[in-house]
PDB file of C-alpha atoms and ligand atoms in Angstrom:
ATOM      1  CA  MET A 650     -17.356 -14.862 -27.586  1.00  0.00           C
ATOM      2  CA  ASP A 651     -14.766 -17.390 -28.734  1.00  0.00           C
ATOM      3  CA  LEU A 652     -14.454 -17.776 -32.480  1.00  0.00           C
ATOM      4  CA  LEU A 653     -14.351 -21.552 -32.799  1.00  0.00           C
ATOM      5  CA  PRO A 654     -17.678 -22.101 -30.982  1.00  0.00           C
ATOM      6  CA  ALA A 655     -19.165 -19.333 -33.120  1.00  0.00           C
ATOM      7  CA  ALA A 656     -17.942 -21.011 -36.317  1.00  0.00           C
ATOM      8  CA  THR A 657     -19.147 -24.411 -35.102  1.00  0.00           C
ATOM      9  CA  GLU A 658     -22.579 -23.010 -34.308  1.00  0.00           C
ATOM     10  CA  VAL A 659     -23.130 -21.291 -37.646  1.00  0.00           C
ATOM     11  CA  ARG A 660     -21.875 -24.339 -39.573  1.00  0.00           C
ATOM     12  CA  GLU A 661     -25.162 -25.994 -38.630  1.00  0.00           C
ATOM     13  CA  ASN A 662     -26.945 -23.485 -40.866  1.00  0.00           C
ATOM     14  CA  ALA A 663     -24.772 -24.125 -43.914  1.00  0.00           C
ATOM     15  CA  TYR A 664     -26.737 -24.741 -47.093  1.00  0.00           C
ATOM     16  CA  ALA A 665     -24.713 -27.432 -48.823  1.00  0.00           C
ATOM     17  CA  PRO A 666     -27.108 -29.867 -50.531  1.00  0.00           C
ATOM     18  CA  TYR A 667     -24.727 -30.419 -53.455  1.00  0.00           C
ATOM     19  CA  SER A 668     -21.348 -30.974 -51.821  1.00  0.00           C
ATOM     20  CA  ARG A 669     -22.768 -32.054 -48.450  1.00  0.00           C
ATOM     21  CA  PHE A 670     -19.706 -30.283 -47.054  1.00  0.00           C
ATOM     22  CA  LYS A 671     -20.856 -27.828 -44.425  1.00  0.00           C
ATOM     23  CA  VAL A 672     -18.438 -25.087 -43.401  1.00  0.00           C
ATOM     24  CA  GLY A 673     -18.681 -22.502 -40.644  1.00  0.00           C
ATOM     25  CA  ALA A 674     -16.534 -19.398 -40.267  1.00  0.00           C
ATOM     26  CA  ALA A 675     -16.273 -16.617 -37.728  1.00  0.00           C
ATOM     27  CA  VAL A 676     -14.233 -13.429 -37.809  1.00  0.00           C
ATOM     28  CA  ARG A 677     -13.614 -10.886 -35.078  1.00  0.00           C
ATOM     29  CA  GLY A 678     -13.808  -7.252 -36.069  1.00  0.00           C
ATOM     30  CA  LEU A 679     -11.545  -4.560 -34.623  1.00  0.00           C
ATOM     31  CA  SER A 680     -14.404  -3.625 -32.258  1.00  0.00           C
ATOM     32  CA  GLY A 681     -14.301  -7.116 -30.752  1.00  0.00           C
ATOM     33  CA  ALA A 682     -17.628  -8.124 -32.265  1.00  0.00           C
ATOM     34  CA  VAL A 683     -17.883 -11.579 -33.823  1.00  0.00           C
ATOM     35  CA  TYR A 684     -19.380 -12.171 -37.269  1.00  0.00           C
ATOM     36  CA  GLN A 685     -20.465 -15.588 -38.506  1.00  0.00           C
ATOM     37  CA  GLY A 686     -20.856 -17.077 -41.962  1.00  0.00           C
ATOM     38  CA  CYS A 687     -21.629 -20.431 -43.553  1.00  0.00           C
ATOM     39  CA  ASN A 688     -21.354 -21.726 -47.081  1.00  0.00           C
ATOM     40  CA  VAL A 689     -24.430 -21.182 -49.232  1.00  0.00           C
ATOM     41  CA  GLU A 690     -24.500 -23.342 -52.343  1.00  0.00           C
ATOM     42  CA  ASN A 691     -26.603 -22.966 -55.474  1.00  0.00           C
ATOM     43  CA  ALA A 692     -27.942 -25.298 -58.165  1.00  0.00           C
ATOM     44  CA  ALA A 693     -25.874 -23.146 -60.512  1.00  0.00           C
ATOM     45  CA  TYR A 694     -22.705 -24.343 -58.816  1.00  0.00           C
ATOM     46  CA  PRO A 695     -20.415 -21.321 -59.389  1.00  0.00           C
ATOM     47  CA  GLU A 696     -22.939 -19.100 -57.633  1.00  0.00           C
ATOM     48  CA  GLY A 697     -22.267 -20.756 -54.296  1.00  0.00           C
ATOM     49  CA  THR A 698     -20.451 -18.776 -51.631  1.00  0.00           C
ATOM     50  CA  CYS A 699     -17.950 -19.873 -49.004  1.00  0.00           C
ATOM     51  CA  ALA A 700     -18.363 -19.574 -45.255  1.00  0.00           C
ATOM     52  CA  GLU A 701     -15.474 -17.106 -44.996  1.00  0.00           C
ATOM     53  CA  ALA A 702     -17.098 -14.846 -47.579  1.00  0.00           C
ATOM     54  CA  GLY A 703     -20.326 -14.867 -45.576  1.00  0.00           C
ATOM     55  CA  ALA A 704     -18.584 -13.928 -42.342  1.00  0.00           C
ATOM     56  CA  ILE A 705     -16.667 -11.124 -44.042  1.00  0.00           C
ATOM     57  CA  ALA A 706     -19.846  -9.833 -45.672  1.00  0.00           C
ATOM     58  CA  ALA A 707     -21.582  -9.769 -42.266  1.00  0.00           C
ATOM     59  CA  MET A 708     -18.669  -7.800 -40.806  1.00  0.00           C
ATOM     60  CA  VAL A 709     -18.670  -5.233 -43.584  1.00  0.00           C
ATOM     61  CA  ALA A 710     -22.462  -4.932 -43.469  1.00  0.00           C
ATOM     62  CA  ALA A 711     -22.139  -4.110 -39.765  1.00  0.00           C
ATOM     63  CA  GLY A 712     -19.756  -1.268 -40.608  1.00  0.00           C
ATOM     64  CA  GLU A 713     -16.385  -2.859 -39.863  1.00  0.00           C
ATOM     65  CA  ILE A 714     -13.555  -3.228 -42.354  1.00  0.00           C
ATOM     66  CA  GLU A 715     -10.779  -4.753 -40.269  1.00  0.00           C
ATOM     67  CA  LEU A 716     -10.669  -8.260 -38.843  1.00  0.00           C
ATOM     68  CA  THR A 717      -8.307  -9.386 -36.090  1.00  0.00           C
ATOM     69  CA  GLU A 718      -8.979 -13.129 -35.819  1.00  0.00           C
ATOM     70  CA  VAL A 719     -10.485 -15.888 -37.963  1.00  0.00           C
ATOM     71  CA  ALA A 720     -11.795 -19.428 -37.367  1.00  0.00           C
ATOM     72  CA  VAL A 721     -13.055 -21.949 -39.920  1.00  0.00           C
ATOM     73  CA  ILE A 722     -14.455 -25.416 -39.237  1.00  0.00           C
ATOM     74  CA  ALA A 723     -15.673 -28.341 -41.311  1.00  0.00           C
ATOM     75  CA  ASP A 724     -16.236 -32.067 -40.933  1.00  0.00           C
ATOM     76  CA  CYS A 725     -13.118 -33.411 -42.615  1.00  0.00           C
ATOM     77  CA  PRO A 726     -10.077 -35.575 -41.745  1.00  0.00           C
ATOM     78  CA  GLU A 727      -7.662 -32.635 -41.696  1.00  0.00           C
ATOM     79  CA  PRO A 728      -8.356 -29.004 -40.756  1.00  0.00           C
ATOM     80  CA  VAL A 729     -10.163 -27.323 -43.605  1.00  0.00           C
ATOM     81  CA  SER A 730      -8.023 -25.190 -45.903  1.00  0.00           C
ATOM     82  CA  PRO A 731      -9.565 -21.956 -47.181  1.00  0.00           C
ATOM     83  CA  CYS A 732      -9.818 -21.748 -50.974  1.00  0.00           C
ATOM     84  CA  GLY A 733      -7.699 -19.290 -52.924  1.00  0.00           C
ATOM     85  CA  GLY A 734     -10.524 -16.801 -53.287  1.00  0.00           C
ATOM     86  CA  CYS A 735     -11.180 -16.773 -49.557  1.00  0.00           C
ATOM     87  CA  ARG A 736      -7.489 -16.286 -48.826  1.00  0.00           C
ATOM     88  CA  GLN A 737      -7.610 -13.181 -50.999  1.00  0.00           C
ATOM     89  CA  LYS A 738     -10.783 -11.984 -49.254  1.00  0.00           C
ATOM     90  CA  LEU A 739      -9.218 -12.476 -45.813  1.00  0.00           C
ATOM     91  CA  ALA A 740      -6.102 -10.591 -46.913  1.00  0.00           C
ATOM     92  CA  GLU A 741      -8.251  -7.631 -47.964  1.00  0.00           C
ATOM     93  CA  PHE A 742      -9.489  -7.110 -44.405  1.00  0.00           C
ATOM     94  CA  GLY A 743      -6.820  -8.593 -42.143  1.00  0.00           C
ATOM     95  CA  ARG A 744      -3.127  -7.906 -41.601  1.00  0.00           C
ATOM     96  CA  PRO A 745      -0.686 -10.705 -42.473  1.00  0.00           C
ATOM     97  CA  ASP A 746      -0.131 -11.519 -38.777  1.00  0.00           C
ATOM     98  CA  VAL A 747      -3.824 -12.161 -38.075  1.00  0.00           C
ATOM     99  CA  ARG A 748      -4.272 -15.602 -36.529  1.00  0.00           C
ATOM    100  CA  VAL A 749      -6.394 -18.113 -38.443  1.00  0.00           C
ATOM    101  CA  THR A 750      -7.654 -21.231 -36.650  1.00  0.00           C
ATOM    102  CA  LEU A 751      -8.587 -24.109 -38.949  1.00  0.00           C
ATOM    103  CA  ALA A 752     -10.481 -26.958 -37.353  1.00  0.00           C
ATOM    104  CA  THR A 753     -12.198 -30.272 -37.854  1.00  0.00           C
ATOM    105  CA  LEU A 754     -15.445 -31.202 -36.182  1.00  0.00           C
ATOM    106  CA  ASP A 755     -13.667 -33.930 -34.211  1.00  0.00           C
ATOM    107  CA  GLY A 756     -11.174 -31.552 -32.648  1.00  0.00           C
ATOM    108  CA  LYS A 757      -8.083 -31.334 -34.858  1.00  0.00           C
ATOM    109  CA  ILE A 758      -6.792 -27.787 -34.968  1.00  0.00           C
ATOM    110  CA  ALA A 759      -4.221 -26.030 -37.149  1.00  0.00           C
ATOM    111  CA  GLU A 760      -3.095 -22.496 -36.397  1.00  0.00           C
ATOM    112  CA  THR A 761      -1.840 -20.297 -39.185  1.00  0.00           C
ATOM    113  CA  THR A 762      -1.947 -16.648 -40.259  1.00  0.00           C
ATOM    114  CA  ILE A 763      -3.353 -14.730 -43.189  1.00  0.00           C
ATOM    115  CA  GLY A 764       0.215 -14.041 -44.337  1.00  0.00           C
ATOM    116  CA  GLU A 765       1.059 -17.745 -44.329  1.00  0.00           C
ATOM    117  CA  LEU A 766      -2.123 -18.564 -46.214  1.00  0.00           C
ATOM    118  CA  LEU A 767      -1.421 -16.022 -48.952  1.00  0.00           C
ATOM    119  CA  PRO A 768       2.108 -14.643 -48.998  1.00  0.00           C
ATOM    120  CA  GLY A 769       2.693 -11.619 -51.208  1.00  0.00           C
ATOM    121  CA  HIS A 770      -0.992 -11.110 -51.826  1.00  0.00           C
ATOM    122  CA  PHE A 771      -2.235  -8.656 -54.404  1.00  0.00           C
ATOM    123  CA  GLY A 772      -3.562  -5.680 -52.504  1.00  0.00           C
ATOM    124  CA  ARG A 773      -4.396  -2.032 -52.354  1.00  0.00           C
ATOM    125  CA  ARG A 774      -0.709  -1.139 -52.424  1.00  0.00           C
ATOM    126  CA  HIS A 775      -0.454  -2.408 -55.983  1.00  0.00           C
ATOM    127  CA  LEU A 776      -3.291  -0.172 -57.090  1.00  0.00           C
ATOM    128  CA  ASP A 777      -2.400   3.144 -55.535  1.00  0.00           C
ATOM    129  CA  GLY A 778       1.329   2.867 -54.869  1.00  0.00           C
ATOM    130  CA  GLU A 779       1.062   3.175 -51.074  1.00  0.00           C
TER     131      GLU A 779
HETATM  132  N1  LIG B 637     -15.984 -24.131 -48.638  1.00  0.00           N
HETATM  133  C1  LIG B 637     -16.041 -23.111 -47.740  1.00  0.00           C
HETATM  134  O1  LIG B 637     -17.122 -22.568 -47.463  1.00  0.00           O
HETATM  135  N2  LIG B 637     -14.893 -22.703 -47.158  1.00  0.00           N
HETATM  136  C2  LIG B 637     -13.695 -23.313 -47.303  1.00  0.00           C
HETATM  137  O2  LIG B 637     -12.712 -22.902 -46.683  1.00  0.00           O
HETATM  138  C3  LIG B 637     -13.566 -24.472 -48.198  1.00  0.00           C
HETATM  139  C4  LIG B 637     -14.757 -24.775 -49.045  1.00  0.00           C
HETATM  140  C5  LIG B 637     -17.246 -24.610 -49.217  1.00  0.00           C
HETATM  141  C6  LIG B 637     -17.523 -24.267 -50.648  1.00  0.00           C
HETATM  142  C7  LIG B 637     -18.494 -25.350 -51.036  1.00  0.00           C
HETATM  143  O3  LIG B 637     -19.813 -24.958 -50.644  1.00  0.00           O
HETATM  144  C8  LIG B 637     -18.091 -26.538 -50.204  1.00  0.00           C
HETATM  145  O4  LIG B 637     -17.282 -26.016 -49.150  1.00  0.00           O
HETATM  146  C9  LIG B 637     -17.319 -27.600 -50.956  1.00  0.00           C
HETATM  147  O5  LIG B 637     -16.265 -27.035 -51.652  1.00  0.00           O
END
């Protein structure tokens, strides 16, 4: 399954009554399986979660802890840019060279990597000296 169609599909289920900004994300686990996530907002605004976080949570719940590809899509003029927190979450589970496809609903696409999104990220190596 291609990631962008998977992200586009799950975006339809986004719960975004406050921002009206629906986001879909899909990640591929090391096994090849695809995991989808959408943003889920809350009346208590800070309790909302991003699409990327949902996709990562689905992957981990399925027993995988490494992702090899990411796609994120939203309806905006320029390809959606993952927030700082999501960049950190992606860096936890993906190597810096993992490809990230950022897309708009009308077909604009930007290709980047986890390393470009968050250079020098804080990680496990800082905690245990690996
Ligand atoms: N959002 C995501 O889900 N992912 C992104 O990459 C950018 C922002 C969500 C959070 C919130 O529900 C809405 O988009 C507006 O910020």
